[in-house]
CSV table of C-alpha atoms in Angstrom, one decimal:
chain,number,residue,atom,x,y,z
S,137,MET,CA,-20.7,84.2,241.0
S,138,LYS,CA,-17.5,83.5,239.1
S,139,THR,CA,-17.3,80.2,237.2
S,140,GLN,CA,-14.4,78.0,238.2
S,141,PHE,CA,-12.3,76.7,235.3
S,142,VAL,CA,-10.0,73.8,235.0
S,143,LEU,CA,-7.1,74.0,232.6
S,144,LYS,CA,-6.2,70.6,231.1
S,145,SER,CA,-2.5,70.2,231.3
S,146,LEU,CA,-0.9,70.0,227.9
S,147,ILE,CA,2.3,68.6,229.4
S,148,GLY,CA,1.2,65.4,231.2
S,149,GLY,CA,-2.3,64.9,229.7
S,150,GLY,CA,-3.9,65.2,233.2
S,151,ALA,CA,-5.8,68.1,234.7
S,152,LEU,CA,-4.2,71.0,236.5
S,153,ALA,CA,-6.4,73.2,238.6
S,154,LEU,CA,-5.4,76.9,238.1
S,155,MET,CA,-5.7,79.5,240.8
S,156,LEU,CA,-7.1,82.5,239.0
S,157,GLY,CA,-4.4,84.8,240.4
S,158,ALA,CA,-1.4,82.5,239.6
S,159,ALA,CA,1.6,84.0,238.0
S,160,LEU,CA,2.3,83.4,234.4
S,161,PRO,CA,5.1,81.0,233.5
S,162,ALA,CA,8.3,82.2,231.9
S,163,TRP,CA,8.1,82.5,228.1
S,164,ALA,CA,9.3,79.3,226.5
S,165,GLY,CA,8.6,77.3,223.4
S,166,ALA,CA,6.9,73.9,223.3
S,167,THR,CA,9.1,70.9,224.3
S,168,PRO,CA,9.8,68.0,222.0
S,169,GLU,CA,7.5,65.8,224.2
S,170,GLU,CA,4.7,68.3,223.8
S,171,LEU,CA,5.2,68.6,220.0
S,172,ALA,CA,5.1,64.8,219.7
S,173,ARG,CA,1.4,65.0,220.7
S,174,LEU,CA,0.4,67.1,217.6
S,175,GLY,CA,-1.3,64.8,215.2
S,176,LYS,CA,-1.9,62.2,217.9
S,177,ASP,CA,-4.1,63.0,220.9
S,178,LEU,CA,-3.9,66.7,219.8
S,179,THR,CA,-4.9,68.0,216.3
S,180,PRO,CA,-2.1,69.5,214.2
S,181,VAL,CA,-3.0,72.9,215.7
S,182,GLY,CA,-3.3,71.8,219.4
S,183,ALA,CA,-7.0,71.0,219.9
S,184,GLU,CA,-8.0,67.8,221.7
S,185,VAL,CA,-8.8,65.1,219.1
S,186,ALA,CA,-11.2,63.3,221.4
S,187,GLY,CA,-14.8,64.3,221.8
S,188,ASN,CA,-16.3,64.9,225.2
S,189,PRO,CA,-17.7,62.2,227.5
S,190,ASP,CA,-21.4,62.7,226.7
S,191,GLY,CA,-20.8,62.8,223.0
S,192,SER,CA,-22.2,66.2,222.4
S,193,ILE,CA,-18.8,67.3,221.1
S,194,PRO,CA,-17.5,64.7,218.6
S,195,ALA,CA,-13.9,63.7,217.9
S,196,TRP,CA,-12.0,65.7,215.3
S,197,THR,CA,-11.6,63.5,212.2
S,198,GLY,CA,-9.9,65.9,209.8
S,199,GLY,CA,-12.4,68.7,209.3
S,200,LEU,CA,-14.8,69.4,206.5
S,201,LYS,CA,-13.6,68.7,203.0
S,202,LEU,CA,-16.1,69.1,200.2
S,203,PRO,CA,-16.0,69.9,196.4
S,204,PHE,CA,-16.5,73.6,195.9
S,205,ASP,CA,-18.3,75.3,193.0
S,206,PRO,CA,-17.7,79.1,192.8
S,207,GLU,CA,-20.9,79.5,190.9
S,208,LYS,CA,-22.9,78.1,193.8
S,209,GLY,CA,-20.8,79.4,196.6
S,210,TYR,CA,-20.7,77.8,200.0
S,211,VAL,CA,-23.6,75.4,200.0
S,212,ASP,CA,-24.8,74.4,203.5
S,213,PRO,CA,-23.7,70.7,204.1
S,214,PHE,CA,-26.0,70.6,207.1
S,215,ALA,CA,-29.1,72.0,205.6
S,216,ASN,CA,-31.2,69.0,206.5
S,217,GLU,CA,-30.4,69.1,210.2
S,218,LYS,CA,-33.0,70.3,212.7
S,219,PRO,CA,-32.3,72.0,216.0
S,220,LEU,CA,-31.8,69.7,219.0
S,221,TYR,CA,-33.3,72.3,221.2
S,222,THR,CA,-33.8,76.0,221.5
S,223,ILE,CA,-32.8,78.3,224.4
S,224,THR,CA,-35.0,81.2,225.2
S,225,ALA,CA,-35.2,83.6,228.1
S,226,ALA,CA,-37.7,81.2,229.7
S,227,ASN,CA,-35.3,78.3,229.9
S,228,ALA,CA,-31.9,80.1,229.9
S,229,ASP,CA,-31.2,79.3,233.5
S,230,SER,CA,-31.2,75.6,232.8
S,231,TYR,CA,-28.4,76.1,230.3
S,232,LYS,CA,-26.4,78.8,232.0
S,233,ASP,CA,-23.4,76.7,232.6
S,234,LYS,CA,-23.1,76.2,228.7
S,235,LEU,CA,-23.5,79.9,227.9
S,236,ALA,CA,-21.0,82.7,227.9
S,237,PRO,CA,-22.3,85.6,230.1
S,238,GLY,CA,-22.9,87.8,227.0
S,239,SER,CA,-25.1,85.2,225.3
S,240,TYR,CA,-27.1,84.7,228.6
S,241,GLU,CA,-27.6,88.4,228.9
S,242,MET,CA,-28.8,88.7,225.3
S,243,LEU,CA,-31.5,86.1,226.1
S,244,LYS,CA,-32.6,88.1,229.2
S,245,ARG,CA,-32.3,91.5,227.5
S,246,TYR,CA,-34.5,90.6,224.5
S,247,PRO,CA,-36.8,87.8,225.7
S,248,ALA,CA,-39.3,88.2,223.0
S,249,THR,CA,-37.0,87.9,220.0
S,250,PHE,CA,-33.5,86.6,220.9
S,251,ARG,CA,-33.1,82.8,221.0
S,252,MET,CA,-30.4,80.2,220.4
S,253,HIS,CA,-31.1,77.3,218.1
S,254,VAL,CA,-28.7,74.5,219.1
S,255,TYR,CA,-27.7,71.9,216.5
S,256,PRO,CA,-25.5,68.9,216.4
S,257,SER,CA,-21.8,69.8,216.7
S,258,HIS,CA,-19.5,69.4,213.7
S,259,ARG,CA,-15.8,70.0,214.1
S,260,THR,CA,-15.3,71.3,210.5
S,261,ALA,CA,-12.1,73.3,211.0
S,262,VAL,CA,-9.2,72.2,208.7
S,263,LEU,CA,-6.1,73.9,207.3
S,264,PRO,CA,-3.9,73.0,204.4
S,265,GLN,CA,-1.2,70.4,205.2
S,266,LEU,CA,1.5,73.0,204.6
S,267,GLU,CA,0.2,75.1,207.5
S,268,TYR,CA,0.3,72.0,209.8
S,269,ASP,CA,3.9,71.4,208.8
S,270,ARG,CA,4.8,75.0,209.6
S,271,VAL,CA,3.1,74.9,213.0
S,272,LYS,CA,5.0,71.9,214.1
S,273,GLN,CA,8.3,73.2,212.6
S,274,GLU,CA,8.2,76.5,214.5
S,275,ALA,CA,6.3,75.7,217.7
S,276,GLY,CA,9.5,74.5,219.5
S,277,ALA,CA,11.2,77.8,219.0
S,278,ALA,CA,8.3,80.3,219.1
S,279,GLN,CA,8.4,82.6,222.1
S,280,LEU,CA,6.8,85.8,223.4
S,281,THR,CA,9.1,88.7,223.6
S,282,PRO,CA,10.2,89.8,227.1
S,283,SER,CA,7.5,92.6,227.1
S,284,GLY,CA,4.8,90.2,226.0
S,285,THR,CA,3.8,92.5,223.2
S,286,GLY,CA,5.4,90.5,220.4
S,287,ILE,CA,6.6,87.2,219.2
S,288,ASP,CA,10.0,85.8,218.4
S,289,ASN,CA,11.3,83.0,216.2
S,290,VAL,CA,8.0,82.9,214.1
S,291,VAL,CA,8.3,83.2,210.4
S,292,ASN,CA,5.5,81.3,208.7
S,293,SER,CA,3.5,79.6,211.5
S,294,THR,CA,-0.1,80.7,211.9
S,295,VAL,CA,-0.3,78.9,215.3
S,296,PRO,CA,2.9,79.8,217.1
S,297,PHE,CA,1.7,78.2,220.4
S,298,PRO,CA,-0.3,75.1,219.8
S,299,LEU,CA,0.2,74.1,223.4
S,300,PRO,CA,-0.4,77.5,225.1
S,301,LYS,CA,0.7,78.1,228.7
S,302,ASN,CA,-0.8,81.5,229.2
S,303,GLY,CA,-3.4,84.0,227.9
S,304,LEU,CA,-1.0,86.0,225.7
S,305,GLU,CA,0.0,82.9,223.8
S,306,VAL,CA,-3.7,82.1,223.1
S,307,MET,CA,-4.3,85.7,222.0
S,308,TRP,CA,-1.3,85.6,219.6
S,309,ASN,CA,-2.7,82.3,218.1
S,310,HIS,CA,-5.9,84.2,217.4
S,311,ILE,CA,-4.2,87.2,215.9
S,312,LEU,CA,-2.0,85.1,213.6
S,313,ARG,CA,-4.5,82.3,212.7
S,314,TYR,CA,-4.7,81.1,209.1
S,315,ARG,CA,-7.0,83.0,206.7
S,316,GLY,CA,-5.8,81.8,203.4
S,317,GLY,CA,-2.5,83.8,203.1
S,318,THR,CA,-4.4,86.5,201.3
S,319,VAL,CA,-8.0,87.6,201.2
S,320,HIS,CA,-10.1,89.8,198.8
S,321,ARG,CA,-13.5,90.5,200.3
S,322,TYR,CA,-16.5,92.6,199.2
S,323,SER,CA,-18.7,93.2,202.3
S,324,SER,CA,-21.3,95.4,203.9
S,325,MET,CA,-21.3,96.8,207.4
S,326,PHE,CA,-24.5,97.8,209.1
S,327,PRO,CA,-24.6,100.2,212.2
S,328,VAL,CA,-28.2,99.5,213.3
S,329,GLN,CA,-30.2,102.1,215.3
S,330,THR,CA,-32.6,101.4,218.2
S,331,GLY,CA,-35.6,101.0,216.0
S,332,GLY,CA,-33.9,98.8,213.5
S,333,SER,CA,-33.1,101.3,210.8
S,334,PHE,CA,-29.7,101.1,209.1
S,335,THR,CA,-27.5,102.3,206.3
S,336,ALA,CA,-25.2,99.9,204.6
S,337,VAL,CA,-21.5,100.8,204.4
S,338,LYS,CA,-20.1,98.9,201.4
S,339,ARG,CA,-16.4,98.0,201.5
S,340,GLU,CA,-13.8,96.2,199.5
S,341,GLU,CA,-11.0,94.7,201.6
S,342,TRP,CA,-7.7,93.2,200.9
S,343,LEU,CA,-5.7,91.3,203.6
S,344,ALA,CA,-2.3,89.7,203.3
S,345,TRP,CA,0.0,88.0,205.7
S,346,ALA,CA,3.8,88.6,205.5
S,347,ALA,CA,4.6,85.0,204.6
S,348,ALA,CA,2.3,85.3,201.6
S,349,LEU,CA,4.2,88.4,200.4
S,350,GLY,CA,7.6,87.0,201.0
S,351,ASN,CA,7.9,88.9,204.3
S,352,PRO,CA,9.2,92.2,203.0
S,353,ASP,CA,9.5,93.6,206.5
S,354,PRO,CA,10.6,91.2,209.3
S,355,ASN,CA,8.6,93.0,211.9
S,356,ARG,CA,5.3,92.9,210.0
S,357,HIS,CA,2.9,90.0,210.3
S,358,SER,CA,0.0,91.3,208.2
S,359,TYR,CA,-1.3,94.1,205.9
S,360,TYR,CA,-4.8,95.4,205.5
S,361,LEU,CA,-6.3,97.7,202.9
S,362,ASN,CA,-9.9,98.9,203.0
S,363,LEU,CA,-11.9,101.0,200.4
S,364,VAL,CA,-15.3,102.3,201.2
S,365,ARG,CA,-17.6,102.0,198.1
S,366,GLY,CA,-20.8,103.4,199.5
S,367,PRO,CA,-22.8,105.3,200.5
S,368,SER,CA,-21.9,108.2,198.3
S,369,SER,CA,-21.1,110.4,201.3
S,370,MET,CA,-18.3,108.0,202.3
S,371,ALA,CA,-17.3,106.6,199.0
S,372,GLY,CA,-13.5,106.8,198.3
S,373,GLU,CA,-12.4,106.7,201.9
S,374,ALA,CA,-9.6,104.3,202.3
S,375,LEU,CA,-7.5,102.8,205.1
S,376,LEU,CA,-4.2,101.1,205.1
S,377,VAL,CA,-2.7,99.2,208.1
S,378,HIS,CA,0.7,97.4,208.6
S,379,ASP,CA,0.6,95.3,211.8
S,380,SER,CA,3.6,94.4,213.9
S,381,ARG,CA,5.1,91.2,215.2
S,382,ASP,CA,6.6,93.1,218.1
S,383,HIS,CA,4.9,96.3,219.1
S,384,ALA,CA,7.7,97.2,221.4
S,385,LYS,CA,10.0,97.5,218.5
S,386,ASP,CA,7.7,99.3,216.1
S,387,GLU,CA,4.1,100.0,216.6
S,388,ARG,CA,1.3,99.5,214.0
S,389,ARG,CA,1.5,101.9,211.1
S,390,ALA,CA,-1.7,103.2,209.5
S,391,TRP,CA,-2.7,105.7,206.9
S,392,SER,CA,-6.0,107.1,205.7
S,393,TYR,CA,-7.1,108.6,202.4
S,394,ASN,CA,-9.7,111.4,202.5
S,395,PRO,CA,-11.3,111.9,199.0
S,396,GLY,CA,-12.4,115.4,199.9
S,397,LEU,CA,-8.9,116.5,200.7
S,398,ARG,CA,-7.3,114.1,198.2
S,399,ARG,CA,-4.6,113.5,200.7
S,400,VAL,CA,-3.0,110.5,202.4
S,401,LEU,CA,-2.5,111.1,206.1
S,402,ARG,CA,-0.8,109.1,208.8
S,403,ALA,CA,-3.5,107.6,211.1
S,404,PRO,CA,-1.8,106.6,214.4
S,405,GLU,CA,-5.2,106.7,216.1
S,406,VAL,CA,-6.4,103.5,214.3
S,407,ALA,CA,-5.6,101.2,217.2
S,408,HIS,CA,-6.8,100.1,220.6
S,409,ASP,CA,-10.0,101.8,221.7
S,410,ALA,CA,-10.3,104.4,218.9
S,411,PRO,CA,-13.7,104.0,217.2
S,412,ALA,CA,-13.6,101.6,214.3
S,413,GLN,CA,-13.9,103.1,210.9
S,414,ASN,CA,-17.5,103.9,209.9
S,415,SER,CA,-18.8,102.1,213.0
S,416,ASP,CA,-20.9,104.9,214.4
S,417,GLY,CA,-19.1,104.5,217.7
S,418,LEU,CA,-20.4,100.9,218.2
S,419,ALA,CA,-17.0,99.1,218.0
S,420,THR,CA,-13.4,99.9,218.7
S,421,SER,CA,-10.5,99.5,216.3
S,422,ASP,CA,-9.2,96.4,218.2
S,423,ASP,CA,-12.7,94.8,218.0
S,424,TYR,CA,-12.2,94.1,214.4
S,425,ASP,CA,-12.0,90.4,213.6
S,426,GLY,CA,-12.7,89.6,217.3
S,427,PHE,CA,-9.4,91.2,218.5
S,428,ASN,CA,-6.5,92.6,216.6
S,429,GLY,CA,-3.4,94.8,217.1
S,430,SER,CA,-1.2,95.2,220.2
S,431,PRO,CA,-2.2,93.4,223.4
S,432,GLU,CA,-0.1,95.8,225.5
S,433,ARG,CA,-2.8,97.6,227.4
S,434,PHE,CA,-4.2,94.5,229.1
S,435,ASP,CA,-3.0,91.9,231.6
S,436,TRP,CA,-4.0,88.6,230.1
S,437,LYS,CA,-5.0,85.6,232.2
S,438,LEU,CA,-5.7,82.1,230.9
S,439,LEU,CA,-8.8,80.9,232.8
S,440,GLY,CA,-8.8,77.5,231.2
S,441,LYS,CA,-10.9,75.5,228.8
S,442,LYS,CA,-14.7,75.2,228.8
S,443,GLU,CA,-17.5,73.6,226.9
S,444,ILE,CA,-20.0,76.2,225.7
S,445,LEU,CA,-22.5,76.9,222.9
S,446,ILE,CA,-21.1,79.1,220.2
S,447,ALA,CA,-22.2,80.3,216.8
S,448,TYR,CA,-20.7,77.7,214.4
S,449,ASN,CA,-21.1,76.4,210.9
S,450,ASN,CA,-23.3,79.4,209.9
S,451,TYR,CA,-23.9,78.5,206.3
S,452,LYS,CA,-27.6,79.3,206.6
S,453,LEU,CA,-26.7,82.8,207.7
S,454,ASN,CA,-24.2,83.1,204.9
S,455,ASP,CA,-26.8,82.0,202.2
S,456,ARG,CA,-26.4,84.1,199.1
S,457,SER,CA,-30.2,84.0,198.5
S,458,LEU,CA,-30.8,86.0,201.7
S,459,LYS,CA,-31.3,89.7,201.5
S,460,TYR,CA,-29.8,92.0,204.1
S,461,ALA,CA,-33.3,93.2,205.1
S,462,GLU,CA,-34.1,89.6,206.0
S,463,ILE,CA,-31.2,89.5,208.4
S,464,ILE,CA,-31.1,92.9,210.0
S,465,GLN,CA,-33.8,93.4,212.7
S,466,PRO,CA,-34.3,95.6,215.7
S,467,ASN,CA,-32.0,94.8,218.6
S,468,HIS,CA,-30.1,91.9,217.0
S,469,ILE,CA,-29.9,90.0,213.7
S,470,ASN,CA,-32.6,87.4,212.9
S,471,ALA,CA,-32.1,84.8,215.5
S,472,ASP,CA,-33.7,82.1,213.4
S,473,LEU,CA,-30.8,82.3,210.9
S,474,VAL,CA,-28.0,81.6,213.5
S,475,ARG,CA,-26.8,78.1,214.3
S,476,TYR,CA,-25.2,77.3,217.7
S,477,GLU,CA,-23.3,74.2,218.5
S,478,PRO,CA,-21.4,72.9,221.6
S,479,HIS,CA,-17.6,73.3,221.3
S,480,ARG,CA,-14.6,73.6,223.6
S,481,VAL,CA,-13.1,77.0,223.9
S,482,TRP,CA,-10.1,78.6,225.6
S,483,VAL,CA,-11.2,81.3,228.0
S,484,VAL,CA,-8.9,84.4,228.3
S,485,GLU,CA,-9.6,87.4,230.5
S,486,GLY,CA,-8.0,90.7,229.7
S,487,THR,CA,-7.9,93.3,232.5
S,488,LEU,CA,-6.9,96.9,231.8
S,489,LYS,CA,-3.4,97.6,233.2
S,490,PRO,CA,-3.1,100.3,235.9
S,491,GLY,CA,-2.5,103.6,234.2
S,492,ALA,CA,-3.4,102.3,230.7
S,493,ARG,CA,-6.2,103.8,228.7
S,494,HIS,CA,-9.1,101.9,227.1
S,495,ILE,CA,-12.8,102.2,227.2
S,496,TYR,CA,-13.1,98.5,228.2
S,497,GLY,CA,-12.0,97.8,231.8
S,498,LYS,CA,-12.2,94.1,231.2
S,499,ARG,CA,-12.8,91.8,228.3
S,500,VAL,CA,-13.3,88.0,228.3
S,501,PHE,CA,-12.6,86.0,225.1
S,502,TYR,CA,-14.0,82.6,224.3
S,503,ILE,CA,-11.7,81.1,221.6
S,504,ASP,CA,-12.5,78.0,219.6
S,505,GLU,CA,-9.9,75.3,220.2
S,506,ASP,CA,-10.1,74.0,216.6
S,507,SER,CA,-9.6,77.3,214.7
S,508,TRP,CA,-8.1,79.7,217.4
S,509,GLN,CA,-10.8,82.2,216.4
S,510,VAL,CA,-12.6,84.3,218.9
S,511,ALA,CA,-16.2,82.9,219.1
S,512,GLU,CA,-17.5,85.4,221.6
S,513,ALA,CA,-16.0,88.4,223.4
S,514,ASP,CA,-17.8,89.9,226.5
S,515,GLU,CA,-16.6,93.4,227.1
S,516,TYR,CA,-17.0,95.3,230.3
S,517,ASP,CA,-16.9,99.0,231.1
S,518,GLY,CA,-14.8,100.7,233.8
S,519,ARG,CA,-17.4,99.9,236.5
S,520,GLY,CA,-17.3,96.2,235.7
S,521,GLU,CA,-20.7,96.2,234.0
S,522,LEU,CA,-21.2,94.1,230.9
S,523,TRP,CA,-21.3,96.6,228.0
S,524,ARG,CA,-20.9,94.9,224.7
S,525,VAL,CA,-21.3,91.4,223.4
S,526,HIS,CA,-19.3,90.4,220.3
S,527,ILE,CA,-20.5,87.3,218.6
S,528,MET,CA,-18.5,85.8,215.7
S,529,HIS,CA,-20.6,83.6,213.3
S,530,ALA,CA,-18.1,81.0,212.3
S,531,ILE,CA,-18.0,79.1,209.0
S,532,GLN,CA,-15.5,76.8,207.3
S,533,PHE,CA,-14.7,78.0,203.8
S,534,TYR,CA,-14.2,74.5,202.5
S,535,GLY,CA,-13.2,75.7,199.1
S,536,ALA,CA,-10.0,77.1,200.6
S,537,ASP,CA,-9.5,75.2,203.9
S,538,VAL,CA,-10.1,78.4,205.8
S,539,PRO,CA,-12.0,78.6,209.1
S,540,TRP,CA,-13.3,82.2,209.5
S,541,ILE,CA,-16.6,84.0,209.8
S,542,ALA,CA,-19.8,84.5,207.8
S,543,ASN,CA,-20.0,87.8,209.7
S,544,ASP,CA,-19.9,89.2,213.2
S,545,ALA,CA,-22.0,91.4,215.4
S,546,VAL,CA,-21.2,93.7,218.3
S,547,TYR,CA,-24.3,94.3,220.5
S,548,ASP,CA,-24.1,97.5,222.7
S,549,LEU,CA,-26.3,96.6,225.7
S,550,GLN,CA,-26.2,100.2,227.1
S,551,ALA,CA,-27.1,102.0,223.8
S,552,ARG,CA,-29.4,99.2,222.7
S,553,ARG,CA,-27.9,99.4,219.2
S,554,TYR,CA,-25.6,97.1,217.3
S,555,ILE,CA,-23.3,96.7,214.4
S,556,VAL,CA,-22.9,93.9,211.9
S,557,ASN,CA,-19.6,93.6,210.1
S,558,ALA,CA,-18.4,91.6,207.0
S,559,MET,CA,-21.8,90.6,205.6
S,560,THR,CA,-21.4,89.2,202.1
S,561,ASN,CA,-24.8,87.7,201.1
S,562,GLU,CA,-25.4,90.3,198.4
S,563,GLU,CA,-21.7,90.7,197.4
S,564,LYS,CA,-19.2,89.1,195.2
S,565,LEU,CA,-17.7,85.9,196.5
S,566,THR,CA,-14.8,86.2,198.9
S,567,THR,CA,-11.5,84.9,197.4
S,568,PHE,CA,-8.6,83.4,199.3
S,569,GLY,CA,-5.0,82.9,198.2
S,570,GLU,CA,-4.9,85.2,195.2
S,571,LYS,CA,-1.5,86.5,194.3
S,572,GLN,CA,-0.9,90.0,195.8
S,573,SER,CA,2.1,92.2,195.9
S,574,PHE,CA,3.6,94.3,198.6
S,575,SER,CA,3.1,97.4,196.4
S,576,MET,CA,-0.6,97.0,197.0
S,577,TYR,CA,-0.1,97.9,200.6
S,578,SER,CA,2.0,101.0,200.1
S,579,PRO,CA,0.8,104.5,201.1
S,580,ASP,CA,1.3,105.6,197.4
S,581,ASN,CA,-1.2,103.0,196.3
S,582,LEU,CA,-3.8,104.2,198.9
S,583,ARG,CA,-4.4,107.4,196.9
S,584,ARG,CA,-4.8,105.4,193.7
S,585,VAL,CA,-7.3,103.0,195.3
S,586,GLY,CA,-9.4,106.0,196.7
S,587,ASN,CA,-9.5,107.6,193.3
């Protein structure tokens, strides 16, 4: 039975019931009346400031701001809190209206081990004031391109549509959301087999957004460079991606470096449903970071806003004293390390367009209103069966005013395997905002990095 959603009108402040098949409105920027709500009843990025009626979701009061010591890393500010309750397979039906279908299915699929510890909700997301200024400055002019596969009149904003009117606008908010301007991250990825065995793939990643590099190419919004450092059989592999603001004008450009051939090659296959690099076939290229790349192969429908339980403020899971062997378990990561909280999310359904190719026939995204980050993605096969459950373990990097993830996991319900990406517990500390140059993201540099 399909859940009915109500979309709260961002124009009049009331509630507008949406028919699920309603046509999308014409592309248009936010009006002056709408923009006036930012920083008042809406946060600077468009979330509702007020909490919910029963108090389980608090009001947003500016996010989490704490002193940060790089020697200690991101210490858990909520370490003394205890779970309010725990959801298991035995009581899941009582909480079904607060669960995304993927979370509910994980409880039923692994009744002996998967559980959800629910804690008090803290709306910790906060961005630098400069980002808030850019959002308000550009939101009135920001538009989707006529094809819907790109954005116009956006230069610096990381939330082009703080008052979204359709599913595509929400997805572009996720794609462009703020992650510090630049990122330098050491991480490990774990494709986990049915019995729980795994081999760590160690990576060094650099990300940069065009505004942080001075926007050298007006049709690029971000750049990504990835070097595999282990195991030895993969060490030296490297991947470079330039992503587009308008995929109709110029598609994503990608290059790979093979240390055996010692050659840089174009890699146009690094997009859409191509298997993600080193993922053992457990994730697609566009699964990375919740969703990335061109939205062109799906029809996007905004189903509304809903209060659900999502993985949030996962400082415990990010604890640098934890070893990977304590986190990785058969079927799913250690459920006792994951913190869930009630939050409001935008719900967007993507249905594969007629004639388009993708291994997912449908995908439903639950996107946190405070950060515009995908919190969970439920992905369905061509028969309409739930296939993969993608859970993003959110964290606020309060040393940089960056809401992002501690790590994320894609659970393949059919293969009974899973993959965890971006684990950093045993790695060097992730850094944000370091100075980077456009030359780092050139194909010529790819060979130097791989060597």
